[in-house]
CSV table of C-alpha atoms in Angstrom, one decimal:
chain,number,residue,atom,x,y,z
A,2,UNK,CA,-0.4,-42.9,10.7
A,3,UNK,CA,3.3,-43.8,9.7
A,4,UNK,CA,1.8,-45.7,6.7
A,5,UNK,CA,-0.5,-42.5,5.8
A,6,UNK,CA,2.6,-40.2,6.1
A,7,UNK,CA,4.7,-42.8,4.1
A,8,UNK,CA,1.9,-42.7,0.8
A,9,UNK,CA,2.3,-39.0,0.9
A,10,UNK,CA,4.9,-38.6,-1.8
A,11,UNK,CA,5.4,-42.2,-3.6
A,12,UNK,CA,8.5,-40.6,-5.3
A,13,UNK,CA,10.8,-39.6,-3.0
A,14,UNK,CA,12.0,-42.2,-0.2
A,15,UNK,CA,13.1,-39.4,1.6
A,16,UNK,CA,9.6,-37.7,1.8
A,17,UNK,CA,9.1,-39.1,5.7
A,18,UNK,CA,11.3,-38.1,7.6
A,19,UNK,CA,10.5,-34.0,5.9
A,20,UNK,CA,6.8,-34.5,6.7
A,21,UNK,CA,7.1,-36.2,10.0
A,22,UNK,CA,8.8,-32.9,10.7
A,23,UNK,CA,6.1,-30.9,9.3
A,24,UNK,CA,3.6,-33.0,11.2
A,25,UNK,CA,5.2,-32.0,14.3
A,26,UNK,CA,4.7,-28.4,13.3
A,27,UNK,CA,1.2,-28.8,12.7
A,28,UNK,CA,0.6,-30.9,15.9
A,29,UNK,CA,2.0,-27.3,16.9
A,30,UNK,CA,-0.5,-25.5,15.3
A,31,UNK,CA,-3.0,-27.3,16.7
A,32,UNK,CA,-2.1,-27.0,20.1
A,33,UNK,CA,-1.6,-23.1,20.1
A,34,UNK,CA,-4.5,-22.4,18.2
A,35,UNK,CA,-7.1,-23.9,20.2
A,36,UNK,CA,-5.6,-23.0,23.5
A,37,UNK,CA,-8.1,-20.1,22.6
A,38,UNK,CA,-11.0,-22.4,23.2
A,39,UNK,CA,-10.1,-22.4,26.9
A,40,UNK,CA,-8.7,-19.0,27.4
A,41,UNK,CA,-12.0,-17.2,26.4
A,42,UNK,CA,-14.0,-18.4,29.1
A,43,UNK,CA,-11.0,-18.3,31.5
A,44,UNK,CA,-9.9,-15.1,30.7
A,45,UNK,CA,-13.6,-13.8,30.6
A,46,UNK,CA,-13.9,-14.7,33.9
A,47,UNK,CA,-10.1,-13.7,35.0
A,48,UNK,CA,-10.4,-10.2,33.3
A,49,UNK,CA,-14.0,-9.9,34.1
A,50,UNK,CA,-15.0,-9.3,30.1
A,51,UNK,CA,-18.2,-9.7,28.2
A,52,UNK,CA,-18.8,-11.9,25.2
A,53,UNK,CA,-17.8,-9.5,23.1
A,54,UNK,CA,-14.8,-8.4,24.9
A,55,UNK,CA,-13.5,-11.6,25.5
A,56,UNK,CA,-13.6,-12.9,21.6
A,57,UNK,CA,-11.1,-10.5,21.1
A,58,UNK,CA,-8.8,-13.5,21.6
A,59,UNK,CA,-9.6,-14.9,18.4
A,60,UNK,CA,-9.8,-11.5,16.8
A,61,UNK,CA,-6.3,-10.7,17.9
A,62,UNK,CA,-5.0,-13.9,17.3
A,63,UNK,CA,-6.3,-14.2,13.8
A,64,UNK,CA,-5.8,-10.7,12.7
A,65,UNK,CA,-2.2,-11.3,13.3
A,66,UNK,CA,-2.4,-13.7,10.2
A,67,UNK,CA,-3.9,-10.9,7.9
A,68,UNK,CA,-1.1,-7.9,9.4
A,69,UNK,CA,2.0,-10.5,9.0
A,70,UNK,CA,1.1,-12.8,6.1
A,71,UNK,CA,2.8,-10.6,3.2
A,72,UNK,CA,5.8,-9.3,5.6
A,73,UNK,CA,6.6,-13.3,6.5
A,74,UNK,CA,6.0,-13.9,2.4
A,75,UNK,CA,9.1,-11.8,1.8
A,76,UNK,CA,11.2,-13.5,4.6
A,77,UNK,CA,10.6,-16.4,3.3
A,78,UNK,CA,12.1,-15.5,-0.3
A,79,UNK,CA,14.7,-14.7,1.6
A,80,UNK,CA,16.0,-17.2,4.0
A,81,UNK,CA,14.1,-20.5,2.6
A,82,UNK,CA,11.2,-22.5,4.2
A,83,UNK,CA,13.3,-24.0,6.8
A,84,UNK,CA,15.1,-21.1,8.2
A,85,UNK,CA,11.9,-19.0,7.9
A,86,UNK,CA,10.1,-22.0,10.1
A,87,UNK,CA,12.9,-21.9,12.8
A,88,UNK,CA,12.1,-17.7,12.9
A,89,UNK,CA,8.2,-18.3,13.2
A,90,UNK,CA,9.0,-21.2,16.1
A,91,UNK,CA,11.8,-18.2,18.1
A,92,UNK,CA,8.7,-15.8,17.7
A,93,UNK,CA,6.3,-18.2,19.3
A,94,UNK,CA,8.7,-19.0,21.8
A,95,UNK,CA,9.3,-15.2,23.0
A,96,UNK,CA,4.8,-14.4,22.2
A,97,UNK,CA,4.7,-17.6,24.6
A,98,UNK,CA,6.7,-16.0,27.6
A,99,UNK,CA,4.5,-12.5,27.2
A,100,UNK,CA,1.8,-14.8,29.0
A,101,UNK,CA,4.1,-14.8,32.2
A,102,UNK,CA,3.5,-10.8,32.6
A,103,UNK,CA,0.1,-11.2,31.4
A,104,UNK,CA,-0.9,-13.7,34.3
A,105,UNK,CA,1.2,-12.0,37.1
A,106,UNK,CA,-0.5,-8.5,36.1
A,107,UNK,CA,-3.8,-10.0,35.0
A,108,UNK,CA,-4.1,-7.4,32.0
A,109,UNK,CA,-5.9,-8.4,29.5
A,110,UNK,CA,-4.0,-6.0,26.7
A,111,UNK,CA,-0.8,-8.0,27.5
A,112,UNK,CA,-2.5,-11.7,27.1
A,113,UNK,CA,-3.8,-9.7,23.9
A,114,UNK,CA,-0.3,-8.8,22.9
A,115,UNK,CA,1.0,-12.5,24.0
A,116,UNK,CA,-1.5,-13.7,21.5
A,117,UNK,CA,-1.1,-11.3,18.6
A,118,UNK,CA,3.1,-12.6,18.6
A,119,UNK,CA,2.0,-16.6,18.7
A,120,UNK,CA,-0.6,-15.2,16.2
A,121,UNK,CA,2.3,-13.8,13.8
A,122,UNK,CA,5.0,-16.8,14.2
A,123,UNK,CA,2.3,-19.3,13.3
A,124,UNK,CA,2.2,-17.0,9.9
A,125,UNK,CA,5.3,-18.1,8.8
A,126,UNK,CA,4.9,-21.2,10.0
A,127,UNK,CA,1.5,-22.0,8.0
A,128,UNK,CA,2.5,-20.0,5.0
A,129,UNK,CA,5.6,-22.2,4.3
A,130,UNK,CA,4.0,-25.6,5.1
A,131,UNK,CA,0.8,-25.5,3.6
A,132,UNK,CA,1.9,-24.7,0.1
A,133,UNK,CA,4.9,-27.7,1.3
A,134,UNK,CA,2.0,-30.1,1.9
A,135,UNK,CA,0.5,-29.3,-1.4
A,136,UNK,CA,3.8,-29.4,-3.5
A,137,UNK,CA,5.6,-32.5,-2.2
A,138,UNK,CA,3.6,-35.0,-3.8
A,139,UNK,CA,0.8,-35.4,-7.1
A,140,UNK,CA,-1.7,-32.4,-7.3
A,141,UNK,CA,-4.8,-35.1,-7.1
A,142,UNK,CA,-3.9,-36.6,-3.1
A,143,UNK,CA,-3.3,-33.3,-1.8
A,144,UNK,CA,-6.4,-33.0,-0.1
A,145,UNK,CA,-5.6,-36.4,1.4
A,146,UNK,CA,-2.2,-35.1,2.7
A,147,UNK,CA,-3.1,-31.8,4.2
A,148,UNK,CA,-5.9,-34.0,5.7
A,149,UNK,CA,-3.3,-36.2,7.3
A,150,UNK,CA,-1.7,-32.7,8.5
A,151,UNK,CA,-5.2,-32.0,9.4
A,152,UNK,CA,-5.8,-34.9,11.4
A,153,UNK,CA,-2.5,-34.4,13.8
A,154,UNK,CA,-3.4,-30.8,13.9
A,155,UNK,CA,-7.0,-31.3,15.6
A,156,UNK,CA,-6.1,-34.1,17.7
A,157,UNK,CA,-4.0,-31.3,19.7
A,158,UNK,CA,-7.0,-29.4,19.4
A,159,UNK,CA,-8.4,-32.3,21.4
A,160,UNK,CA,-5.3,-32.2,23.3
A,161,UNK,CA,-4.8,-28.7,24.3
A,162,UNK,CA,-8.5,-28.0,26.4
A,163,UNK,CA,-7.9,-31.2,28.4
A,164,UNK,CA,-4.4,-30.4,29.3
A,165,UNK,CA,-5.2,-26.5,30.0
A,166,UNK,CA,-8.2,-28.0,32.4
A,167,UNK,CA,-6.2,-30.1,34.0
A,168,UNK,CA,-2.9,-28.3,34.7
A,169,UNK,CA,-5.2,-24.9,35.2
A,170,UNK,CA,-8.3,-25.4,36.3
A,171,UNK,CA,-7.8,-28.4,38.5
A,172,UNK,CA,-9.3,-28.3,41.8
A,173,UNK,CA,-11.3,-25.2,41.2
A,174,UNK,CA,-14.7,-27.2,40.6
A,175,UNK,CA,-16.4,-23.2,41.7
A,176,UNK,CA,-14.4,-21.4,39.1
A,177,UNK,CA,-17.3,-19.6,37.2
A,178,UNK,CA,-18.7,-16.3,37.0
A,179,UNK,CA,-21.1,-16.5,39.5
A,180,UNK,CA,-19.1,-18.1,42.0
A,181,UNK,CA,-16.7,-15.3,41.7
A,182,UNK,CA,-18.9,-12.4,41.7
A,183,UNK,CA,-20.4,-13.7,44.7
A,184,UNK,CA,-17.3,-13.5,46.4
A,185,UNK,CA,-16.3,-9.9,48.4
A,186,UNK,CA,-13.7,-8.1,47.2
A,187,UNK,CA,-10.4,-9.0,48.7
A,188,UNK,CA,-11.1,-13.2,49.0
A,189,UNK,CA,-12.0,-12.7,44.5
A,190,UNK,CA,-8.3,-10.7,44.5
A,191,UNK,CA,-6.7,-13.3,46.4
A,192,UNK,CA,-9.0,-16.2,44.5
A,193,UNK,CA,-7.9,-14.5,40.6
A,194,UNK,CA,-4.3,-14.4,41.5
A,195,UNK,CA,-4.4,-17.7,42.8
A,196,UNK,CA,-5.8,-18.9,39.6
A,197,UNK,CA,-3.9,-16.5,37.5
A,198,UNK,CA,-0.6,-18.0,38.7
A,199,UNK,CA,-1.5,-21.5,37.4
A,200,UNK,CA,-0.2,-20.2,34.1
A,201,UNK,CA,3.5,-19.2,34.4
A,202,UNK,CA,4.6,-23.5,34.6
A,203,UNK,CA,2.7,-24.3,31.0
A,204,UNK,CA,3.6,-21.2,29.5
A,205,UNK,CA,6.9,-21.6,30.5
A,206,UNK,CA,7.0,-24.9,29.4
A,207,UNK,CA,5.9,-24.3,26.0
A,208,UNK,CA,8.4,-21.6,25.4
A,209,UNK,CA,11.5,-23.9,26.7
A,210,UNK,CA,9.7,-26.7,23.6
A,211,UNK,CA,9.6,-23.8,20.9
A,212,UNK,CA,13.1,-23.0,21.7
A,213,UNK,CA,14.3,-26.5,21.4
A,214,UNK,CA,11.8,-26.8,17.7
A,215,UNK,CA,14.1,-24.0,16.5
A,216,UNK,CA,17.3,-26.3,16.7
A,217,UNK,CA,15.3,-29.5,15.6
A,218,UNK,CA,13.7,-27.3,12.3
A,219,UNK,CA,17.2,-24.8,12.2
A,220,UNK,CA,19.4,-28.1,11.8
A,221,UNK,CA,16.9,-30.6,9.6
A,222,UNK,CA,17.1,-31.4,5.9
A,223,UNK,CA,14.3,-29.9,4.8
A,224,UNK,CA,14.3,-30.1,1.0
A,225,UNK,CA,13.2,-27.3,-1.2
A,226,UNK,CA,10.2,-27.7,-3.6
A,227,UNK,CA,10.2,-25.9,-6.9
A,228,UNK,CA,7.1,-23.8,-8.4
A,229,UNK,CA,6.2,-25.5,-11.9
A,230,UNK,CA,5.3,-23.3,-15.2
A,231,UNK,CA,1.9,-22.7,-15.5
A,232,UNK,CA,0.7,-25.1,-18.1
A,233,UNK,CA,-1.9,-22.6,-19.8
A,234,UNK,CA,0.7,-20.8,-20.8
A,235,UNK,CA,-0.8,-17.2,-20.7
A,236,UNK,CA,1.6,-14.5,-19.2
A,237,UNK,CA,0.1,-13.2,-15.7
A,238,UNK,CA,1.5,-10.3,-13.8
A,239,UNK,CA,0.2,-10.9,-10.4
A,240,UNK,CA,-1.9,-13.2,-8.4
A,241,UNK,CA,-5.2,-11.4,-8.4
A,242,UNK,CA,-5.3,-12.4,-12.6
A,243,UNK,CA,-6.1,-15.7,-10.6
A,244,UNK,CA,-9.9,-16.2,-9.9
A,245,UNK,CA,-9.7,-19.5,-8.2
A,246,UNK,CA,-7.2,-18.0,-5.8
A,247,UNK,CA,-9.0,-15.1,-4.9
A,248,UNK,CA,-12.1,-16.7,-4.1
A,249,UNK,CA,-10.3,-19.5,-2.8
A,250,UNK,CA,-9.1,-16.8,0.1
A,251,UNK,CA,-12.6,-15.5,0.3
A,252,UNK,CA,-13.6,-19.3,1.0
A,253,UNK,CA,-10.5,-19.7,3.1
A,254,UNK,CA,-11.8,-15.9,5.3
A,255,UNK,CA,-15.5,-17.7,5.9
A,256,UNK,CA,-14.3,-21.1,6.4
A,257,UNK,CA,-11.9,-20.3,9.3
A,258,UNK,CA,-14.8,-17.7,10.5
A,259,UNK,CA,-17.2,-21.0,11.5
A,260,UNK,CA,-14.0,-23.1,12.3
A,261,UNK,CA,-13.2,-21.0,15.4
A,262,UNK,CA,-17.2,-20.2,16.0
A,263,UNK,CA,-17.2,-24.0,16.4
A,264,UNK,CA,-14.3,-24.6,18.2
A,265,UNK,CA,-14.3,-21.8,20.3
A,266,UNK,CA,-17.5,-20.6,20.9
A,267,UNK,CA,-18.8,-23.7,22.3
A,268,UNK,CA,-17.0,-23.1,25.8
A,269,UNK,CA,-18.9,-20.1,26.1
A,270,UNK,CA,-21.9,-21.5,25.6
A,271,UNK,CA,-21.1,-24.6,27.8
A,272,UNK,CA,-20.1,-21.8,30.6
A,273,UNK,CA,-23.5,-20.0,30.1
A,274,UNK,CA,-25.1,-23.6,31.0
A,275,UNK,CA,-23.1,-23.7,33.6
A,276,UNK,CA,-21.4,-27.0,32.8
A,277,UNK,CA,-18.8,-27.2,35.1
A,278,UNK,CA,-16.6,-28.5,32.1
A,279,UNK,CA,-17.1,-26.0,29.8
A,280,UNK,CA,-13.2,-25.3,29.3
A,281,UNK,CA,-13.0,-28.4,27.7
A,282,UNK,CA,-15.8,-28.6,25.0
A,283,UNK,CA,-13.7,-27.5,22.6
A,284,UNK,CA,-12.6,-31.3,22.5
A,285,UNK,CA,-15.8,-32.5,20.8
A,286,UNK,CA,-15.6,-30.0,18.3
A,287,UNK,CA,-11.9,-31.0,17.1
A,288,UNK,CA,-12.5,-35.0,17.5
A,289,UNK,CA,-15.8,-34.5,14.5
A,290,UNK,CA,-13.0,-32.6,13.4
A,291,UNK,CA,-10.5,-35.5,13.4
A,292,UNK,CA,-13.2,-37.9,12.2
A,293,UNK,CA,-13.8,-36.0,9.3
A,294,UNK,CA,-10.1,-36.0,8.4
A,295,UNK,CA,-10.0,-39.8,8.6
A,296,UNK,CA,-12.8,-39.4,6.0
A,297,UNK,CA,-11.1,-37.3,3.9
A,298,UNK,CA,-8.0,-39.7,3.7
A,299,UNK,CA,-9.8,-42.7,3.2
A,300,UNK,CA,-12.2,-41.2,0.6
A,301,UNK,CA,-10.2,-38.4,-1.2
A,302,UNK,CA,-9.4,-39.4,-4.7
A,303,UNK,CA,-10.4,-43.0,-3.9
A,304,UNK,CA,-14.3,-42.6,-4.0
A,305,UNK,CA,-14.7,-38.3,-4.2
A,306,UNK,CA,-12.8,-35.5,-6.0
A,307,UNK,CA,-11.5,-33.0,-3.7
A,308,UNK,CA,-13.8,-30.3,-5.3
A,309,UNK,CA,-16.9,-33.1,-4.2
A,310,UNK,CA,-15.8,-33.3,-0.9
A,311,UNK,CA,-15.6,-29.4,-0.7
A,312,UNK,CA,-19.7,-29.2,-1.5
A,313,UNK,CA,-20.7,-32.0,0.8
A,314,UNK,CA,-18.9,-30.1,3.7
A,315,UNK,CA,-20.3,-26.9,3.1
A,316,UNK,CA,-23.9,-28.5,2.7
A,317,UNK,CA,-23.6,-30.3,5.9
A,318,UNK,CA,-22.1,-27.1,7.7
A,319,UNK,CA,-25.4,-25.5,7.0
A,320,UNK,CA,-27.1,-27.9,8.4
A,321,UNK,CA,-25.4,-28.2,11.3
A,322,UNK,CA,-26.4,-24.3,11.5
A,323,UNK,CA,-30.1,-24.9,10.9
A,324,UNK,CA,-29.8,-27.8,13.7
A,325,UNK,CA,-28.3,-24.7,16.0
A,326,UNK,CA,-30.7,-21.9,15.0
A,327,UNK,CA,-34.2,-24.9,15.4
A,328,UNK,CA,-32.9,-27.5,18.0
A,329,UNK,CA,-35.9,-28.9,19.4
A,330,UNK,CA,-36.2,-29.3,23.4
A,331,UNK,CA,-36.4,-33.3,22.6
A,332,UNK,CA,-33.1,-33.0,20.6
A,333,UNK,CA,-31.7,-31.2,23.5
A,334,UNK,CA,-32.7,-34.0,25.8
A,335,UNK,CA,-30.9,-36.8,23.5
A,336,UNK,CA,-27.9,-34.3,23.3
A,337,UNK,CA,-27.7,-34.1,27.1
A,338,UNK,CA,-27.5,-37.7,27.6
A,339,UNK,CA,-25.0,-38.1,24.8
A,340,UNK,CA,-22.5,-36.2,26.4
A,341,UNK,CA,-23.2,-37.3,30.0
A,342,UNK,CA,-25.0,-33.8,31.1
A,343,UNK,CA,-27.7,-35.7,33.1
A,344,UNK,CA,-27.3,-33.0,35.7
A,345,UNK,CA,-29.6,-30.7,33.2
A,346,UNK,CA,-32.6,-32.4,32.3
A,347,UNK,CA,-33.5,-29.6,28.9
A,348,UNK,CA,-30.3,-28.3,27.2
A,349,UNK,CA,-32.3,-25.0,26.1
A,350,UNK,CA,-31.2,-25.4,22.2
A,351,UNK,CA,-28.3,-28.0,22.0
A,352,UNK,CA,-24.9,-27.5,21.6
A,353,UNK,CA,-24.6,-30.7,19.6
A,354,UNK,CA,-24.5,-29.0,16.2
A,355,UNK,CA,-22.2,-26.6,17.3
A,356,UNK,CA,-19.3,-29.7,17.9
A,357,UNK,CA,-21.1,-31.6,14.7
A,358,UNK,CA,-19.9,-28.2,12.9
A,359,UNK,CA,-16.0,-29.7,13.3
A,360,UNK,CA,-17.4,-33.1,11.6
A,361,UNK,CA,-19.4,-31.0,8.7
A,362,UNK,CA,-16.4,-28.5,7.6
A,363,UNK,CA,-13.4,-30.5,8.4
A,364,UNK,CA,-12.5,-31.1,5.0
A,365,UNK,CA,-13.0,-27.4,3.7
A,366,UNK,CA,-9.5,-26.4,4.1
A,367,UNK,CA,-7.6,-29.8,3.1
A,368,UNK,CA,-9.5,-29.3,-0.6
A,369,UNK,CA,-9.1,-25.4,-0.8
A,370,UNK,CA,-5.5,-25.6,-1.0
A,371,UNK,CA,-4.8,-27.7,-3.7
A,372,UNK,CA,-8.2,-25.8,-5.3
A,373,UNK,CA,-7.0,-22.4,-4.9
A,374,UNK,CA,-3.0,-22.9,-5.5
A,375,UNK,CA,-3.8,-24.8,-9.0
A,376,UNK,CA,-1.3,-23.7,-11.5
A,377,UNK,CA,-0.3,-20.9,-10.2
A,378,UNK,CA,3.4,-21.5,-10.7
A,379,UNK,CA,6.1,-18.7,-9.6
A,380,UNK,CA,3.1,-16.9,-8.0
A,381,UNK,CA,2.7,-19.8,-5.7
A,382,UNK,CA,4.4,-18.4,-2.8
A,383,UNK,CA,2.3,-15.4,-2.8
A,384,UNK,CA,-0.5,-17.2,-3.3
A,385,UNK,CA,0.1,-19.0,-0.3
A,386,UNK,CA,0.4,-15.8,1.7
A,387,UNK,CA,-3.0,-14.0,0.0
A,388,UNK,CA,-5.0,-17.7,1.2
A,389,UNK,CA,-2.5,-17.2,4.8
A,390,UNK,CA,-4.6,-13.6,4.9
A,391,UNK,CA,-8.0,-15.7,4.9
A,392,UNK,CA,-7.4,-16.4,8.3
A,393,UNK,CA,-8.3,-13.3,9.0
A,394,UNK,CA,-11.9,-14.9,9.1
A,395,UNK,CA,-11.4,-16.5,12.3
A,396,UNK,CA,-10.8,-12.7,13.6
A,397,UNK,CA,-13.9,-11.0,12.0
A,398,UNK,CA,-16.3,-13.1,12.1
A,399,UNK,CA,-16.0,-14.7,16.0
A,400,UNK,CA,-16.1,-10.8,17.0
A,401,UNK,CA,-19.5,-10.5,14.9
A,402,UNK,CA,-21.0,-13.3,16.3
A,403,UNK,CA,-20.1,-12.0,20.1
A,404,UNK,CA,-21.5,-8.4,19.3
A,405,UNK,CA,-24.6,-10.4,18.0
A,406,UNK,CA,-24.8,-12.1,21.5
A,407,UNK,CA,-24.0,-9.5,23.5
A,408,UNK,CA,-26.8,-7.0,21.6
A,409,UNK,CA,-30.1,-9.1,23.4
A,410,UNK,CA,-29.7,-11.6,20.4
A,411,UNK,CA,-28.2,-14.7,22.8
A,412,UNK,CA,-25.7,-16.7,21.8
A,413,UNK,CA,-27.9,-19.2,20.2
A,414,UNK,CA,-29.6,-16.8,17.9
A,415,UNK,CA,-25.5,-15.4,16.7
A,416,UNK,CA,-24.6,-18.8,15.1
A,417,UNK,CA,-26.8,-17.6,11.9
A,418,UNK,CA,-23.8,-15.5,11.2
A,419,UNK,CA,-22.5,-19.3,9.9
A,420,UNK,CA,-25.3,-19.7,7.6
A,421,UNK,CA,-23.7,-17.2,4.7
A,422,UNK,CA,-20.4,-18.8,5.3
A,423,UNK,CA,-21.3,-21.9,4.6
A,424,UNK,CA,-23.1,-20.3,1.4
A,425,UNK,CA,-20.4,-18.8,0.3
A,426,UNK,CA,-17.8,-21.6,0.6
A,427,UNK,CA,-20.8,-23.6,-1.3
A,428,UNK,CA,-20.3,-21.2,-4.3
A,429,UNK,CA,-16.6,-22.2,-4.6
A,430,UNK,CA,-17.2,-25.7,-4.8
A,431,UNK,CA,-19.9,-25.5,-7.3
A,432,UNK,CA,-18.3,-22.7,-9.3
A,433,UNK,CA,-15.3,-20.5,-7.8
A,434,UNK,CA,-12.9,-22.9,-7.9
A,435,UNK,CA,-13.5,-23.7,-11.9
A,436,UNK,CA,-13.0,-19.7,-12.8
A,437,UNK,CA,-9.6,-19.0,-14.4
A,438,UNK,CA,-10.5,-15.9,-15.8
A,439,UNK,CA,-12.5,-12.8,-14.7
A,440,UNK,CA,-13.9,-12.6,-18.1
């Protein structure tokens, strides 16, 4: 990895110790964000919540990115990448202690609140070092960096589900929501706070870490990058004159809608099995995820263009979809014994594509980036924080697909809300990302 991280910018020898702090941010990211993987079913059960009610995580969590992108654009002009990273980290830090309150009280509008504040620091946070990523070294091995980024990033996605099982849900092998409802009233009180209470040491754990990534970020060398000229030289007055940015945040809004279907999603399904370890499947969707990272670094300019690995990902999402929608009962079966549930001889249309989804897309937003930001010049910075605002699709579109499941369609049936995302994100590769005019 050091040797990855060392190729990322040939021309400056100082370029590793920058990006193993940016690293560290994104391991960050990673972490955070898919947390929400485990909190959905957890807090579903905690709060007693539907589906629908309960993938109001991701929609609060995400929105946050569309409400705070532009506001955390200006604070960056203002204080600089690295004293606008250090504010994103001290938000964190105070969204993470909200969770304290949240669990004491078990209300589901403060988690919600705790949620929407990590939701808004990781703004900033993303909106500097993306665009960081992209600038710090040549234009064509971009993909290749932000797929090293992308690689520490989703193995704490792999991370985070073990270690919330294992300092949360240790121990409670009956945690489910049948278990609990069968319970009478005052032993489930007694059993939620209980479980509730398992919270405050993490939470306050990860605040005290934030805190202390403030001084690390506050008191680094972080150098500046500088926005080049466009090299068309035609005047433009704003970034929506840019058609491959535009789109490329359209792409961005229906990539990170499957993205967080996948990854989060899949613990709801697992807990509707009844797989004991369904707070943890979000693991298998972020290692494909990692794998397909390695891919992208080995393969990206070597062998494929960045706009080549874009299409191959968004034909092999859709597939994965298909494979959702029209798992057979035999492919069930082998996906059973692939991932040890012998315990259920039929997986009733398998959850394999779902985590084969991380594999299929994980390159879509490593080639985006460099895609979308193309020779934009002094619009780059706002550029960064229009694509930022995509993120809003892991909000939308996670709250579509639980309405879908919660209407009588299942939760099988709702992963077809993928299929036009996938589509879409197709369209940039084969043409969106080529447009730099409207007419």
């Amino acid at each position: 990895m050091l040797v990855s991280l060392e190729n990322i910018s040939s021309e400056s020898k100082g370029s590793l110790l920058p990006m193993a702090i940016i690293g560290l941010l994104f391991f960050i990211f990673g972490f955070v964000t898919w947390l929400n993987g485990s909190l959905i079913p957890f807090l579903k059960i905690l709060c007693d919540l539907n589906d629908f009610q309960a993938l109001f995580v991701t929609f609060v969590f995400y929105i946050a990115y569309t409400v705070m992108a532009l506001p955390m654009s200006f604070i960056l002009r203002r204080t600089g990448y690295r004293d606008g990273m250090a504010i994103g980290l001290a938000i964190m830090a105070v969204a993470t202690l909200v969770f304290i309150p949240a669990a004491q009280t078990g209300s589901y509008p403060i988690f919600l609140l705790g949620l929407f504040g990590l939701g808004g620091g990781l703004t900033i946070l993303q909106t500097a070092a993306n665009p960081y990523v992209v600038k710090v070294g040549p234009v064509e091995s971009a993909a290749t960096r932000i797929a090293v980024m992308g690689i520490i990033n989703k193995s704490a996605g792999v991370l985070a589900p073990l270690v919330f099982t294992a300092l949360v849900l240790s121990g409670l092998t009956e945690f489910n929501a049948e278990t609990v409802a069968q319970l009478v009233e005052v032993d489930r009180t007694v059993k939620m706070e209980e479980v509730a209470n398992r919270l405050v040491a993490p939470y306050t754990a990860m605040a005290v870490l934030l805190f202390l990534l403030v001084g690390l970020v506050k008191f680094s060398r972080l150098p500046d990058i500088e926005d080049e000229a466009p090299v068309d030289g035609k005047p433009k007055s704003g970034i929506w004159q840019f058609p491959q940015l535009v789109l490329g945040a359209l792409a961005l809004f229906a990539y990170m809608g499957v993205e967080v279907i996948a990854g989060d999603t899949i613990g709801l399904y697992g807990e509707r099995l009844g797989l004991a370890n369904f707070a943890s499947l979000t693991s298998y969707t972020m290692a494909f995820m990692v794998v397909g990272y390695l891919v992208g670094v080995f393969a990206i300019p070597r062998f494929i263009s960045q706009q080549q690995a874009l299409l191959g990902s968004a034909i092999a999402g859709g597939l994965c979809v298909i494979g959702v929608l029209f798992g057979s009962a035999e492919s069930s079966a082998i996906a059973g014994a692939l991932w040890g549930w012998t315990a259920i001889p039929v997986v009733p249309d398998t959850v394999t594509f779902v985590a084969l989804m991380g594999l299929a897309h994980a390159l879509v937003w490593p080639t985006i980036w460099p895609l979308a930001l193309d020779n934009l010049g002094k619009f780059t910075a706002q550029g960064s924080a229009l694509l930022i605002m995509g993120i809003a699709g892991g909000a939308v579109i996670p709250l579509a697909f639980g309405r879908i499941a919660g209407a009588g369609g299942g939760i099988v049936n709702a992963y077809w809300i993928a299929l036009p995302c996938y589509l879409f994100i197709l369209f940039y590769a084969v043409k969106g990302c080529r447009l730099r005019s409207w007419m």
